[in-house]
mmCIF file of C-alpha atoms in Angstrom:
data_model
loop_
_atom_site.group_PDB
_atom_site.id
_atom_site.type_symbol
_atom_site.label_atom_id
_atom_site.label_comp_id
_atom_site.label_asym_id
_atom_site.label_seq_id
_atom_site.Cartn_x
_atom_site.Cartn_y
_atom_site.Cartn_z
ATOM 1 C CA MET A 516 12.164 -8.181 -11.568
ATOM 2 C CA SER A 517 12.892 -5.261 -9.264
ATOM 3 C CA ILE A 518 11.585 -1.732 -9.675
ATOM 4 C CA PRO A 519 14.119 0.812 -11.004
ATOM 5 C CA ASP A 520 15.351 3.171 -8.255
ATOM 6 C CA VAL A 521 14.297 6.251 -10.222
ATOM 7 C CA GLU A 522 10.692 4.967 -10.085
ATOM 8 C CA LEU A 523 10.777 3.428 -6.613
ATOM 9 C CA GLN A 524 12.282 6.248 -4.531
ATOM 10 C CA PRO A 525 9.515 8.850 -5.125
ATOM 11 C CA VAL A 526 6.846 6.254 -4.262
ATOM 12 C CA LEU A 527 8.652 5.178 -1.084
ATOM 13 C CA THR A 528 9.174 8.804 -0.036
ATOM 14 C CA LEU A 529 5.494 9.610 -0.465
ATOM 15 C CA LEU A 530 4.325 6.408 1.242
ATOM 16 C CA SER A 531 6.651 6.924 4.201
ATOM 17 C CA GLU A 532 4.982 10.312 4.726
ATOM 18 C CA VAL A 533 1.564 8.621 4.576
ATOM 19 C CA CYS A 534 2.738 6.032 7.105
ATOM 20 C CA THR A 535 3.966 8.719 9.486
ATOM 21 C CA ARG A 536 0.720 10.699 9.287
ATOM 22 C CA ARG A 537 -1.606 7.677 9.564
ATOM 23 C CA THR A 538 0.161 5.723 12.322
ATOM 24 C CA ILE A 539 -1.411 6.018 15.782
ATOM 25 C CA PRO A 540 0.913 4.477 18.378
ATOM 26 C CA ASP A 541 -0.566 1.465 20.222
ATOM 27 C CA GLU A 542 -3.625 1.549 17.940
ATOM 28 C CA ALA A 543 -2.738 1.384 14.252
ATOM 29 C CA ILE A 544 0.566 1.089 12.435
ATOM 30 C CA VAL A 545 0.796 1.845 8.724
ATOM 31 C CA SER A 546 3.826 0.481 6.896
ATOM 32 C CA VAL A 547 5.179 -0.264 3.429
ATOM 33 C CA ALA A 548 5.965 -3.749 2.108
ATOM 34 C CA LEU A 549 7.819 -4.464 -1.146
ATOM 35 C CA HIS A 550 7.049 -7.611 -3.133
ATOM 36 C CA GLY A 551 8.792 -7.757 -6.506
ATOM 37 C CA ASN A 552 7.179 -5.077 -8.676
ATOM 38 C CA LYS A 553 4.494 -4.261 -6.076
ATOM 39 C CA VAL A 554 4.535 -1.775 -3.196
ATOM 40 C CA ASN A 555 1.863 -2.468 -0.566
ATOM 41 C CA LEU A 556 0.523 -0.079 2.035
ATOM 42 C CA VAL A 557 -0.226 -2.265 5.083
ATOM 43 C CA GLU A 558 -2.298 -1.305 8.115
ATOM 44 C CA SER A 559 -1.758 -3.288 11.318
ATOM 45 C CA ARG A 560 -4.033 -3.209 14.366
ATOM 46 C CA ARG A 561 -4.174 -5.063 17.661
ATOM 47 C CA MET A 562 -6.331 -8.164 17.662
ATOM 48 C CA PHE A 563 -9.549 -7.903 19.650
ATOM 49 C CA ILE A 564 -9.194 -11.317 21.300
ATOM 50 C CA ASP A 565 -5.529 -10.878 22.235
ATOM 51 C CA PRO A 566 -4.334 -7.242 22.220
ATOM 52 C CA ARG A 567 -0.716 -8.408 22.464
ATOM 53 C CA GLU A 568 -1.018 -9.698 18.880
ATOM 54 C CA TRP A 569 -1.114 -7.473 15.801
ATOM 55 C CA PHE A 570 -2.931 -8.241 12.547
ATOM 56 C CA GLY A 571 -1.937 -6.575 9.286
ATOM 57 C CA CYS A 572 -3.777 -6.300 5.984
ATOM 58 C CA SER A 573 -3.045 -4.552 2.711
ATOM 59 C CA VAL A 574 -4.963 -1.336 2.153
ATOM 60 C CA ALA A 575 -3.543 -0.194 -1.172
ATOM 61 C CA GLN A 576 -1.028 -1.360 -3.726
ATOM 62 C CA ARG A 577 1.058 0.258 -6.448
ATOM 63 C CA GLU A 578 2.168 -2.137 -9.173
ATOM 64 C CA PHE A 579 4.955 -1.210 -11.589
ATOM 65 C CA SER A 580 4.810 -2.475 -15.162
ATOM 66 C CA HIS A 581 8.183 -2.901 -16.832
ATOM 67 C CA LYS A 582 6.415 -3.290 -20.174
ATOM 68 C CA THR A 583 4.687 0.128 -20.091
ATOM 69 C CA TYR A 584 7.041 1.706 -17.525
ATOM 70 C CA SER A 585 4.053 2.943 -15.517
ATOM 71 C CA TRP A 586 2.292 2.399 -12.196
ATOM 72 C CA THR A 587 -1.201 1.058 -11.504
ATOM 73 C CA LEU A 588 -3.010 1.789 -8.246
ATOM 74 C CA TYR A 589 -5.202 -0.809 -6.476
ATOM 75 C CA TRP A 590 -7.304 -0.935 -3.305
ATOM 76 C CA PHE A 591 -8.356 -3.960 -1.234
ATOM 77 C CA ASP A 592 -11.879 -4.769 -0.054
ATOM 78 C CA LEU A 593 -12.854 -6.446 3.234
ATOM 79 C CA LYS A 594 -12.251 -9.887 1.690
ATOM 80 C CA ASN A 595 -8.707 -8.855 0.696
ATOM 81 C CA LYS A 596 -9.675 -8.808 -2.988
ATOM 82 C CA ARG A 597 -7.689 -6.356 -5.085
ATOM 83 C CA HIS A 598 -9.525 -3.765 -7.241
ATOM 84 C CA GLN A 599 -8.070 -1.249 -9.658
ATOM 85 C CA TYR A 600 -8.859 2.400 -9.028
ATOM 86 C CA PRO A 601 -10.858 4.046 -11.830
ATOM 87 C CA ALA A 602 -8.625 5.281 -14.662
ATOM 88 C CA SER A 603 -9.392 8.924 -13.865
ATOM 89 C CA ARG A 604 -7.922 8.447 -10.361
ATOM 90 C CA ASN A 605 -5.099 6.128 -11.436
ATOM 91 C CA LYS A 606 -2.467 8.752 -12.212
ATOM 92 C CA ASP A 607 1.210 8.950 -11.290
ATOM 93 C CA THR A 608 0.325 10.584 -7.973
ATOM 94 C CA LEU A 609 -0.946 8.839 -4.857
ATOM 95 C CA GLU A 610 -3.142 11.721 -3.753
#
């Protein structure tokens, strides 16, 4: 099920600003990827062995719940395991 536009647009606007500020040309590219009810913040870097190749991994994720009509914020560890931010930091803002 897709995310309602009224919920999705503010998140995409904020994340596009994050991507612009955090991207370093030829070193690190930060982008947004949509997957159903999830919005991932993805960081891509050149591979050490072959700098022509880029490797991307999820850094953070916002998941929309249609049941509660709210967002949950997650972060990913080095093993790409998803963890929920503490409730006190898991508000409707990404800052």
